[in-house]
Amino acid sequence: MDFDFTPEEEAFRDEVRRFVAENHPGTETPDPGAMKKWCEKLVERRWIGFSWPTEVGGGGGTVLQQFILKEEMSAARAPSLGFDFMGLTWVGPALIRWGTDQQKRRFLPDLLNARSLWCTGYSEPDHGSDLGSLQCRAVREGDEYVVNGQKIWTTLAHRAKWIFMLVRCDTDSSPSKVRGITCLLIPMDSPGIEVQPIVSLTGVHSFNQVFFKDVKVPVGNRLGEEGQGWRVVMGALAHERSGISEATEKVRHLEDLIELARGSRKNGRPALEDASVRRKLASFQARISAMRLNGVRHLTRQLRGEAPSTETSINKLLRGSIEIEMSELALGLQGSEGQCEGDWQARSLNFHGTVIGGGSPNIQRNIIAERILGLPKD
Ligand SMILES: Cc1cc2nc3c(=O)[nH]c(=O)nc-3n(C[C@H](O)[C@H](O)[C@H](O)COP(=O)(O)OP(=O)(O)OC[C@H]3O[C@@H](n4cnc5c(N)ncnc54)[C@H](O)[C@@H]3O)c2cc1C
């Protein structure tokens, strides 16, 4: 396998570096005004939705250029590529793959011009890992579906304009539990939707419970056919788990950790000279490199026109273990001083959530065991 980039790709990398040097707002999390300006500059260059086809208004970049773009932005600690992570990471690609022409015309321009904000309605109480058993129902009445049920852990439902949502359309007990699952695109201001906040253990409100009572949704807002929802979101989930640009984010966390070890003491010496600390740092480095190469393998599949594979679960699992172990090491190095320093503490608490979002570690292990290693189910 050739891991080198072509001269054109390296030239593109230089272009991104120049852009970042000239336009970086000085922080990864700018205020709304500075973020709007940053997004406008990205839109000008068509770097939001950069790898989407030009026919749908995308930048027409290759998936490798998209990878370089994300890698360089992350390495430079630049703000994100647009506001709408979920919209850009899976709603847009699902619309391009499954949407009607009318749906593409309606939704893609807002995504590409940083005007959209989507949330994702998969999980329900008792149906998180076991997503195929979801119970939220949609009953067809003429040209509309009438939706009743509940979603939970819905990130940003209190701010999103639309929800990318899975419902169950079949009423019989079909042999395949995923058979009746259908994907609907629902405006969050529809009558009958109620959003209730859930505050996380770091005191942040990003999750919600969302209740649907007789919510009417035009049939034209169905993505894919009735009963095809499982296929629509499985591609989306693989994108969510690929973790390609996240390897660069982990490189930065490792740099932070090395700095912390340099400034901390263990057994009367700088912690960076301690053999056990060095071994852990080296293990992070090795696993981050594996993550990046596995991400490149995912890209290679995409370049060959193949569907995202279950191998993305490897990166999801790696990322989770790296995050938890990094924060444990950091808090150990800080000792009692850690109580006065919020950064690694907040990361440590947040990581317990981010390892679960998009599918828990055990679920990734099941996927790897059954679908990659071919081990028996029981
Ligand atoms: C940060 C974050 C953001 C999220 N954002 C969203 C969102 O925007 N939209 C959305 O719909 N959902 C979201 N979720 C929900 C997330 O998808 C679910 O929490 C996740 O799928 C796990 O489901 P659960 O919470 O019901 O846990 P459960 O499925 O009840 O799992 C509990 C435990 O049992 C284990 N387990 C379950 N089944 C098996 C099995 N078959 N084999 C082995 N172990 C098993 C799990 O690994 C876990 O440890 C988010 C969650 C987090 C933490």
GROMACS .gro file of C-alpha atoms and ligand atoms in nm:
model
  431
    1MET     CA    1   0.000   0.000   0.000
    2ASP     CA    2   0.129   0.346  -0.092
    3PHE     CA    3   0.080   0.595   0.193
    4ASP     CA    4   0.235   0.892   0.008
    5PHE     CA    5   0.025   1.177  -0.121
    6THR     CA    6   0.057   1.299  -0.481
    7PRO     CA    7   0.226   1.637  -0.556
    8GLU     CA    8  -0.123   1.782  -0.624
    9GLU     CA    9  -0.243   1.664  -0.285
   10GLU     CA   10   0.065   1.809  -0.115
   11ALA     CA   11   0.002   2.138  -0.299
   12PHE     CA   12  -0.353   2.134  -0.163
   13ARG     CA   13  -0.213   2.074   0.187
   14ASP     CA   14   0.002   2.390   0.144
   15GLU     CA   15  -0.304   2.583   0.029
   16VAL     CA   16  -0.496   2.478   0.343
   17ARG     CA   17  -0.199   2.574   0.564
   18ARG     CA   18  -0.182   2.918   0.401
   19PHE     CA   19  -0.556   2.968   0.442
   20VAL     CA   20  -0.539   2.874   0.810
   21ALA     CA   21  -0.237   3.101   0.871
   22GLU     CA   22  -0.427   3.395   0.717
   23ASN     CA   23  -0.775   3.331   0.859
   24HIS     CA   24  -0.744   3.147   1.192
   25PRO     CA   25  -0.959   3.347   1.438
   26GLY     CA   26  -0.710   3.276   1.717
   27THR     CA   27  -0.920   3.021   1.902
   28GLU     CA   28  -1.078   2.683   1.829
   29THR     CA   29  -1.410   2.800   1.973
   30PRO     CA   30  -1.470   3.156   1.850
   31ASP     CA   31  -1.771   3.364   1.953
   32PRO     CA   32  -2.076   3.337   1.722
   33GLY     CA   33  -1.976   3.646   1.518
   34ALA     CA   34  -1.620   3.526   1.450
   35MET     CA   35  -1.750   3.174   1.380
   36LYS     CA   36  -1.995   3.315   1.123
   37LYS     CA   37  -1.709   3.495   0.947
   38TRP     CA   38  -1.495   3.181   0.955
   39CYS     CA   39  -1.783   2.982   0.798
   40GLU     CA   40  -1.834   3.246   0.529
   41LYS     CA   41  -1.471   3.208   0.425
   42LEU     CA   42  -1.507   2.831   0.415
   43VAL     CA   43  -1.825   2.862   0.207
   44GLU     CA   44  -1.644   3.093  -0.040
   45ARG     CA   45  -1.389   2.817  -0.100
   46ARG     CA   46  -1.660   2.549  -0.099
   47TRP     CA   47  -1.475   2.371   0.178
   48ILE     CA   48  -1.800   2.291   0.359
   49GLY     CA   49  -1.919   1.972   0.187
   50PHE     CA   50  -1.589   1.984   0.002
   51SER     CA   51  -1.596   1.620  -0.112
   52TRP     CA   52  -1.961   1.626  -0.218
   53PRO     CA   53  -2.021   1.616  -0.595
   54THR     CA   54  -2.035   1.949  -0.778
   55GLU     CA   55  -2.375   1.848  -0.928
   56VAL     CA   56  -2.531   1.887  -0.584
   57GLY     CA   57  -2.334   2.206  -0.509
   58GLY     CA   58  -2.043   2.042  -0.326
   59GLY     CA   59  -1.678   2.134  -0.370
   60GLY     CA   60  -1.600   1.830  -0.586
   61GLY     CA   61  -1.281   1.760  -0.385
   62THR     CA   62  -1.154   1.404  -0.362
   63VAL     CA   63  -1.195   1.213  -0.037
   64LEU     CA   64  -0.818   1.238   0.009
   65GLN     CA   65  -0.829   1.617  -0.024
   66GLN     CA   66  -1.114   1.618   0.226
   67PHE     CA   67  -0.896   1.411   0.460
   68ILE     CA   68  -0.606   1.657   0.416
   69LEU     CA   69  -0.840   1.950   0.480
   70LYS     CA   70  -0.968   1.801   0.807
   71GLU     CA   71  -0.622   1.687   0.914
   72GLU     CA   72  -0.465   2.031   0.861
   73MET     CA   73  -0.754   2.214   1.028
   74SER     CA   74  -0.732   1.986   1.327
   75ALA     CA   75  -0.350   2.009   1.345
   76ALA     CA   76  -0.374   2.391   1.344
   77ARG     CA   77  -0.644   2.381   1.615
   78ALA     CA   78  -0.873   2.570   1.379
   79PRO     CA   79  -1.250   2.598   1.443
   80SER     CA   80  -1.468   2.324   1.293
   81LEU     CA   81  -1.567   2.307   0.928
   82GLY     CA   82  -1.910   2.462   0.979
   83PHE     CA   83  -2.160   2.457   1.266
   84ASP     CA   84  -2.356   2.150   1.171
   85PHE     CA   85  -2.149   1.841   1.256
   86MET     CA   86  -2.436   1.590   1.224
   87GLY     CA   87  -2.581   1.752   0.914
   88LEU     CA   88  -2.249   1.749   0.736
   89THR     CA   89  -2.120   1.413   0.860
   90TRP     CA   90  -2.420   1.190   0.794
   91VAL     CA   91  -2.740   1.374   0.694
   92GLY     CA   92  -2.581   1.527   0.382
   93PRO     CA   93  -2.413   1.204   0.261
   94ALA     CA   94  -2.740   1.012   0.326
   95LEU     CA   95  -2.936   1.273   0.128
   96ILE     CA   96  -2.689   1.250  -0.160
   97ARG     CA   97  -2.713   0.868  -0.157
   98TRP     CA   98  -3.088   0.824  -0.092
   99GLY     CA   99  -3.258   1.161  -0.141
  100THR     CA  100  -3.500   1.252  -0.420
  101ASP     CA  101  -3.400   1.545  -0.645
  102GLN     CA  102  -3.654   1.757  -0.461
  103GLN     CA  103  -3.505   1.666  -0.121
  104LYS     CA  104  -3.154   1.743  -0.243
  105ARG     CA  105  -3.263   2.084  -0.372
  106ARG     CA  106  -3.444   2.156  -0.049
  107PHE     CA  107  -3.181   2.053   0.208
  108LEU     CA  108  -2.832   2.051   0.058
  109PRO     CA  109  -2.794   2.428  -0.009
  110ASP     CA  110  -2.858   2.508   0.359
  111LEU     CA  111  -2.601   2.244   0.462
  112LEU     CA  112  -2.341   2.376   0.218
  113ASN     CA  113  -2.397   2.739   0.318
  114ALA     CA  114  -2.374   2.683   0.695
  115ARG     CA  115  -2.741   2.770   0.749
  116SER     CA  116  -2.861   2.434   0.882
  117LEU     CA  117  -2.855   2.257   1.217
  118TRP     CA  118  -2.964   1.894   1.236
  119CYS     CA  119  -3.007   1.658   1.527
  120THR     CA  120  -3.033   1.279   1.517
  121GLY     CA  121  -3.324   1.078   1.656
  122TYR     CA  122  -3.213   0.716   1.685
  123SER     CA  123  -3.197   0.620   2.057
  124GLU     CA  124  -3.502   0.556   2.272
  125PRO     CA  125  -3.535   0.456   2.636
  126ASP     CA  126  -3.439   0.083   2.634
  127HIS     CA  127  -3.344   0.094   2.266
  128GLY     CA  128  -2.992   0.238   2.238
  129SER     CA  129  -2.756  -0.047   2.151
  130ASP     CA  130  -3.055  -0.252   2.044
  131LEU     CA  131  -3.156   0.016   1.796
  132GLY     CA  132  -3.330  -0.236   1.568
  133SER     CA  133  -3.605  -0.274   1.831
  134LEU     CA  134  -3.699   0.095   1.833
  135GLN     CA  135  -4.066   0.164   1.906
  136CYS     CA  136  -4.139   0.519   1.786
  137ARG     CA  137  -4.427   0.465   1.540
  138ALA     CA  138  -4.527   0.633   1.216
  139VAL     CA  139  -4.870   0.545   1.079
  140ARG     CA  140  -4.949   0.652   0.726
  141GLU     CA  141  -5.267   0.855   0.677
  142GLY     CA  142  -5.301   0.970   0.317
  143ASP     CA  143  -5.006   1.192   0.225
  144GLU     CA  144  -4.880   1.214   0.582
  145TYR     CA  145  -4.726   1.003   0.854
  146VAL     CA  146  -4.851   1.050   1.207
  147VAL     CA  147  -4.561   0.999   1.449
  148ASN     CA  148  -4.594   0.902   1.815
  149GLY     CA  149  -4.320   0.803   2.059
  150GLN     CA  150  -4.007   0.921   2.236
  151LYS     CA  151  -3.637   0.969   2.163
  152ILE     CA  152  -3.363   1.021   2.418
  153TRP     CA  153  -3.001   1.149   2.431
  154THR     CA  154  -3.086   1.366   2.131
  155THR     CA  155  -2.786   1.597   2.108
  156LEU     CA  156  -2.876   1.959   2.019
  157ALA     CA  157  -3.250   1.888   1.979
  158HIS     CA  158  -3.312   2.216   2.165
  159ARG     CA  159  -3.134   2.414   1.894
  160ALA     CA  160  -3.172   2.206   1.577
  161LYS     CA  161  -3.412   2.303   1.299
  162TRP     CA  162  -3.453   1.943   1.174
  163ILE     CA  163  -3.431   1.593   1.311
  164PHE     CA  164  -3.293   1.298   1.110
  165MET     CA  165  -3.513   1.037   1.263
  166LEU     CA  166  -3.583   0.664   1.267
  167VAL     CA  167  -3.938   0.540   1.315
  168ARG     CA  168  -4.116   0.206   1.282
  169CYS     CA  169  -4.383   0.181   1.014
  170ASP     CA  170  -4.479  -0.187   1.033
  171THR     CA  171  -4.740  -0.290   1.283
  172ASP     CA  172  -4.708  -0.667   1.251
  173SER     CA  173  -4.442  -0.873   1.430
  174SER     CA  174  -4.223  -0.920   1.124
  175PRO     CA  175  -3.947  -1.186   1.133
  176SER     CA  176  -3.680  -0.919   1.080
  177LYS     CA  177  -3.712  -0.649   1.342
  178VAL     CA  178  -3.542  -0.388   1.121
  179ARG     CA  179  -3.781  -0.446   0.830
  180GLY     CA  180  -4.030  -0.170   0.907
  181ILE     CA  181  -3.775   0.092   1.010
  182THR     CA  182  -3.802   0.412   0.809
  183CYS     CA  183  -3.606   0.738   0.803
  184LEU     CA  184  -3.800   1.065   0.828
  185LEU     CA  185  -3.677   1.425   0.809
  186ILE     CA  186  -3.890   1.626   1.052
  187PRO     CA  187  -3.891   2.002   1.124
  188MET     CA  188  -3.831   2.052   1.496
  189ASP     CA  189  -4.099   2.323   1.511
  190SER     CA  190  -4.372   2.075   1.407
  191PRO     CA  191  -4.678   2.084   1.634
  192GLY     CA  192  -4.668   1.792   1.881
  193ILE     CA  193  -4.288   1.789   1.938
  194GLU     CA  194  -4.177   1.858   2.294
  195VAL     CA  195  -3.807   1.886   2.389
  196GLN     CA  196  -3.699   1.834   2.750
  197PRO     CA  197  -3.337   1.901   2.854
  198ILE     CA  198  -3.099   1.648   3.012
  199VAL     CA  199  -2.803   1.809   3.188
  200SER     CA  200  -2.481   1.604   3.176
  201LEU     CA  201  -2.250   1.539   3.473
  202THR     CA  202  -2.028   1.831   3.362
  203GLY     CA  203  -2.331   2.060   3.400
  204VAL     CA  204  -2.371   2.109   3.026
  205HIS     CA  205  -2.704   2.091   2.843
  206SER     CA  206  -2.642   1.918   2.512
  207PHE     CA  207  -2.871   1.612   2.538
  208ASN     CA  208  -3.249   1.605   2.538
  209GLN     CA  209  -3.552   1.384   2.553
  210VAL     CA  210  -3.786   1.447   2.261
  211PHE     CA  211  -4.154   1.352   2.274
  212PHE     CA  212  -4.371   1.313   1.963
  213LYS     CA  213  -4.748   1.332   1.997
  214ASP     CA  214  -4.950   1.297   1.676
  215VAL     CA  215  -4.679   1.479   1.480
  216LYS     CA  216  -4.780   1.507   1.114
  217VAL     CA  217  -4.499   1.458   0.862
  218PRO     CA  218  -4.552   1.483   0.483
  219VAL     CA  219  -4.465   1.159   0.300
  220GLY     CA  220  -4.227   1.373   0.089
  221ASN     CA  221  -4.006   1.400   0.402
  222ARG     CA  222  -3.929   1.029   0.400
  223LEU     CA  223  -3.567   0.952   0.308
  224GLY     CA  224  -3.548   0.629   0.110
  225GLU     CA  225  -3.840   0.390   0.085
  226GLU     CA  226  -4.063   0.281   0.370
  227GLY     CA  227  -3.877   0.003   0.554
  228GLN     CA  228  -3.535   0.107   0.414
  229GLY     CA  229  -3.436   0.322   0.712
  230TRP     CA  230  -3.189   0.068   0.846
  231ARG     CA  231  -2.985   0.077   0.524
  232VAL     CA  232  -3.002   0.457   0.514
  233VAL     CA  233  -2.854   0.495   0.864
  234MET     CA  234  -2.603   0.210   0.858
  235GLY     CA  235  -2.392   0.403   0.605
  236ALA     CA  236  -2.439   0.711   0.822
  237LEU     CA  237  -2.320   0.527   1.134
  238ALA     CA  238  -2.008   0.398   0.958
  239HIS     CA  239  -1.922   0.761   0.870
  240GLU     CA  240  -1.976   0.856   1.235
  241ARG     CA  241  -1.740   0.583   1.352
  242SER     CA  242  -1.464   0.626   1.095
  243GLY     CA  243  -1.271   0.864   1.320
  244ILE     CA  244  -1.040   0.970   1.040
  245SER     CA  245  -0.973   1.327   1.141
  246GLU     CA  246  -0.998   1.230   1.507
  247ALA     CA  247  -0.653   1.070   1.488
  248THR     CA  248  -0.512   1.422   1.444
  249GLU     CA  249  -0.714   1.543   1.739
  250LYS     CA  250  -0.562   1.262   1.947
  251VAL     CA  251  -0.211   1.367   1.832
  252ARG     CA  252  -0.284   1.707   1.984
  253HIS     CA  253  -0.410   1.552   2.306
  254LEU     CA  254  -0.089   1.347   2.317
  255GLU     CA  255   0.118   1.665   2.270
  256ASP     CA  256  -0.071   1.819   2.565
  257LEU     CA  257  -0.003   1.506   2.769
  258ILE     CA  258   0.370   1.507   2.688
  259GLU     CA  259   0.387   1.872   2.797
  260LEU     CA  260   0.209   1.782   3.118
  261ALA     CA  261   0.454   1.494   3.181
  262ARG     CA  262   0.746   1.728   3.114
  263GLY     CA  263   0.624   1.968   3.380
  264SER     CA  264   0.519   1.705   3.638
  265ARG     CA  265   0.731   1.504   3.881
  266LYS     CA  266   0.716   1.135   3.962
  267ASN     CA  267   0.936   0.976   4.233
  268GLY     CA  268   1.140   1.297   4.256
  269ARG     CA  269   1.219   1.312   3.881
  270PRO     CA  270   1.046   1.468   3.579
  271ALA     CA  271   0.757   1.234   3.494
  272LEU     CA  272   0.870   1.232   3.130
  273GLU     CA  273   1.181   1.037   3.238
  274ASP     CA  274   0.977   0.770   3.415
  275ALA     CA  275   0.977   0.436   3.229
  276SER     CA  276   0.610   0.352   3.296
  277VAL     CA  277   0.495   0.698   3.182
  278ARG     CA  278   0.711   0.673   2.868
  279ARG     CA  279   0.568   0.328   2.792
  280LYS     CA  280   0.212   0.463   2.814
  281LEU     CA  281   0.295   0.763   2.593
  282ALA     CA  282   0.455   0.530   2.336
  283SER     CA  283   0.149   0.306   2.343
  284PHE     CA  284  -0.075   0.609   2.270
  285GLN     CA  285   0.153   0.706   1.982
  286ALA     CA  286   0.134   0.353   1.834
  287ARG     CA  287  -0.244   0.333   1.867
  288ILE     CA  288  -0.295   0.681   1.718
  289SER     CA  289  -0.081   0.579   1.418
  290ALA     CA  290  -0.291   0.262   1.382
  291MET     CA  291  -0.604   0.476   1.393
  292ARG     CA  292  -0.476   0.702   1.120
  293LEU     CA  293  -0.377   0.409   0.896
  294ASN     CA  294  -0.711   0.239   0.954
  295GLY     CA  295  -0.875   0.570   0.858
  296VAL     CA  296  -0.668   0.574   0.537
  297ARG     CA  297  -0.789   0.218   0.468
  298HIS     CA  298  -1.148   0.344   0.505
  299LEU     CA  299  -1.067   0.625   0.260
  300THR     CA  300  -0.915   0.379   0.014
  301ARG     CA  301  -1.243   0.185   0.017
  302GLN     CA  302  -1.433   0.505  -0.051
  303LEU     CA  303  -1.196   0.590  -0.339
  304ARG     CA  304  -1.271   0.250  -0.489
  305GLY     CA  305  -1.641   0.331  -0.465
  306GLU     CA  306  -1.700   0.067  -0.196
  307ALA     CA  307  -1.951   0.119   0.084
  308PRO     CA  308  -1.818   0.221   0.430
  309SER     CA  309  -1.724  -0.101   0.607
  310THR     CA  310  -1.765  -0.230   0.960
  311GLU     CA  311  -1.388  -0.180   1.003
  312THR     CA  312  -1.470   0.175   1.112
  313SER     CA  313  -1.571   0.014   1.444
  314ILE     CA  314  -1.200  -0.049   1.509
  315ASN     CA  315  -1.131   0.323   1.513
  316LYS     CA  316  -1.432   0.396   1.728
  317LEU     CA  317  -1.306   0.142   1.981
  318LEU     CA  318  -0.945   0.264   1.964
  319ARG     CA  319  -1.049   0.624   2.011
  320GLY     CA  320  -1.250   0.538   2.321
  321SER     CA  321  -0.972   0.342   2.490
  322ILE     CA  322  -0.711   0.609   2.406
  323GLU     CA  323  -0.931   0.888   2.547
  324ILE     CA  324  -1.008   0.713   2.874
  325GLU     CA  325  -0.647   0.601   2.934
  326MET     CA  326  -0.507   0.944   2.841
  327SER     CA  327  -0.729   1.122   3.088
  328GLU     CA  328  -0.644   0.865   3.359
  329LEU     CA  329  -0.272   0.927   3.303
  330ALA     CA  330  -0.320   1.306   3.300
  331LEU     CA  331  -0.520   1.308   3.624
  332GLY     CA  332  -0.259   1.076   3.781
  333LEU     CA  333   0.023   1.312   3.678
  334GLN     CA  334  -0.161   1.615   3.813
  335GLY     CA  335  -0.236   1.443   4.145
  336SER     CA  336  -0.416   1.667   4.392
  337GLU     CA  337  -0.336   1.972   4.174
  338GLY     CA  338  -0.578   1.825   3.919
  339GLN     CA  339  -0.862   1.951   4.135
  340CYS     CA  340  -0.762   2.310   4.049
  341GLU     CA  341  -0.715   2.244   3.676
  342GLY     CA  342  -1.038   2.203   3.479
  343ASP     CA  343  -0.917   2.096   3.138
  344TRP     CA  344  -0.824   1.730   3.180
  345GLN     CA  345  -1.094   1.687   3.441
  346ALA     CA  346  -1.361   1.803   3.197
  347ARG     CA  347  -1.210   1.589   2.920
  348SER     CA  348  -1.204   1.290   3.154
  349LEU     CA  349  -1.574   1.329   3.238
  350ASN     CA  350  -1.673   1.400   2.878
  351PHE     CA  351  -1.484   1.101   2.740
  352HIS     CA  352  -1.713   0.867   2.932
  353GLY     CA  353  -1.993   1.003   2.714
  354THR     CA  354  -1.810   1.026   2.384
  355VAL     CA  355  -1.705   0.658   2.399
  356ILE     CA  356  -2.077   0.565   2.414
  357GLY     CA  357  -2.214   0.811   2.155
  358GLY     CA  358  -2.246   0.640   1.814
  359GLY     CA  359  -2.241   0.293   1.976
  360SER     CA  360  -2.085   0.166   2.301
  361PRO     CA  361  -1.744  -0.011   2.314
  362ASN     CA  362  -1.906  -0.352   2.370
  363ILE     CA  363  -2.120  -0.306   2.062
  364GLN     CA  364  -1.807  -0.223   1.858
  365ARG     CA  365  -1.640  -0.537   2.000
  366ASN     CA  366  -1.941  -0.745   1.894
  367ILE     CA  367  -1.926  -0.600   1.541
  368ILE     CA  368  -1.550  -0.665   1.516
  369ALA     CA  369  -1.588  -1.020   1.653
  370GLU     CA  370  -1.882  -1.121   1.437
  371ARG     CA  371  -1.840  -0.929   1.113
  372ILE     CA  372  -1.464  -0.884   1.083
  373LEU     CA  373  -1.319  -1.185   1.267
  374GLY     CA  374  -1.612  -1.412   1.176
  375LEU     CA  375  -1.649  -1.545   1.532
  376PRO     CA  376  -1.975  -1.721   1.620
  377LYS     CA  377  -2.253  -1.512   1.780
  378ASP     CA  378  -2.287  -1.723   2.097
  379LIG     C1  379  -2.222   1.188   2.399
  379LIG     C2  380  -2.344   1.114   2.347
  379LIG     C3  381  -2.415   1.167   2.242
  379LIG     C4  382  -2.528   1.099   2.194
  379LIG     N1  383  -2.601   1.158   2.095
  379LIG     C5  384  -2.710   1.092   2.048
  379LIG     C6  385  -2.790   1.153   1.948
  379LIG     O1  386  -2.766   1.267   1.906
  379LIG     N2  387  -2.896   1.085   1.901
  379LIG     C7  388  -2.928   0.959   1.946
  379LIG     O2  389  -3.024   0.901   1.896
  379LIG     N3  390  -2.856   0.901   2.044
  379LIG     C8  391  -2.748   0.964   2.097
  379LIG     N4  392  -2.675   0.908   2.197
  379LIG     C9  393  -2.719   0.779   2.253
  379LIG    C10  394  -2.627   0.664   2.218
  379LIG     O3  395  -2.637   0.629   2.083
  379LIG    C11  396  -2.664   0.548   2.313
  379LIG     O4  397  -2.638   0.593   2.444
  379LIG    C12  398  -2.581   0.426   2.284
  379LIG     O5  399  -2.615   0.369   2.161
  379LIG    C13  400  -2.600   0.320   2.397
  379LIG     O6  401  -2.733   0.295   2.420
  379LIG     P1  402  -2.795   0.302   2.569
  379LIG     O7  403  -2.756   0.430   2.631
  379LIG     O8  404  -2.941   0.270   2.558
  379LIG     O9  405  -2.720   0.187   2.650
  379LIG     P2  406  -2.756   0.031   2.650
  379LIG    O10  407  -2.782  -0.012   2.510
  379LIG    O11  408  -2.862   0.007   2.751
  379LIG    O12  409  -2.619  -0.030   2.698
  379LIG    C14  410  -2.583  -0.038   2.836
  379LIG    C15  411  -2.458  -0.122   2.849
  379LIG    O13  412  -2.484  -0.256   2.803
  379LIG    C16  413  -2.391  -0.294   2.702
  379LIG     N5  414  -2.460  -0.375   2.599
  379LIG    C17  415  -2.582  -0.351   2.545
  379LIG     N6  416  -2.610  -0.445   2.453
  379LIG    C18  417  -2.503  -0.529   2.448
  379LIG    C19  418  -2.472  -0.646   2.372
  379LIG     N7  419  -2.557  -0.693   2.280
  379LIG     N8  420  -2.352  -0.705   2.392
  379LIG    C20  421  -2.265  -0.657   2.485
  379LIG     N9  422  -2.289  -0.547   2.560
  379LIG    C21  423  -2.407  -0.485   2.543
  379LIG    C22  424  -2.343  -0.163   2.640
  379LIG    O14  425  -2.212  -0.178   2.585
  379LIG    C23  426  -2.341  -0.071   2.763
  379LIG    O15  427  -2.223  -0.088   2.834
  379LIG    C24  428  -2.567   0.975   2.250
  379LIG    C25  429  -2.496   0.923   2.359
  379LIG    C26  430  -2.387   0.992   2.408
  379LIG    C27  431  -2.316   0.934   2.526
   0.00000   0.00000   0.00000
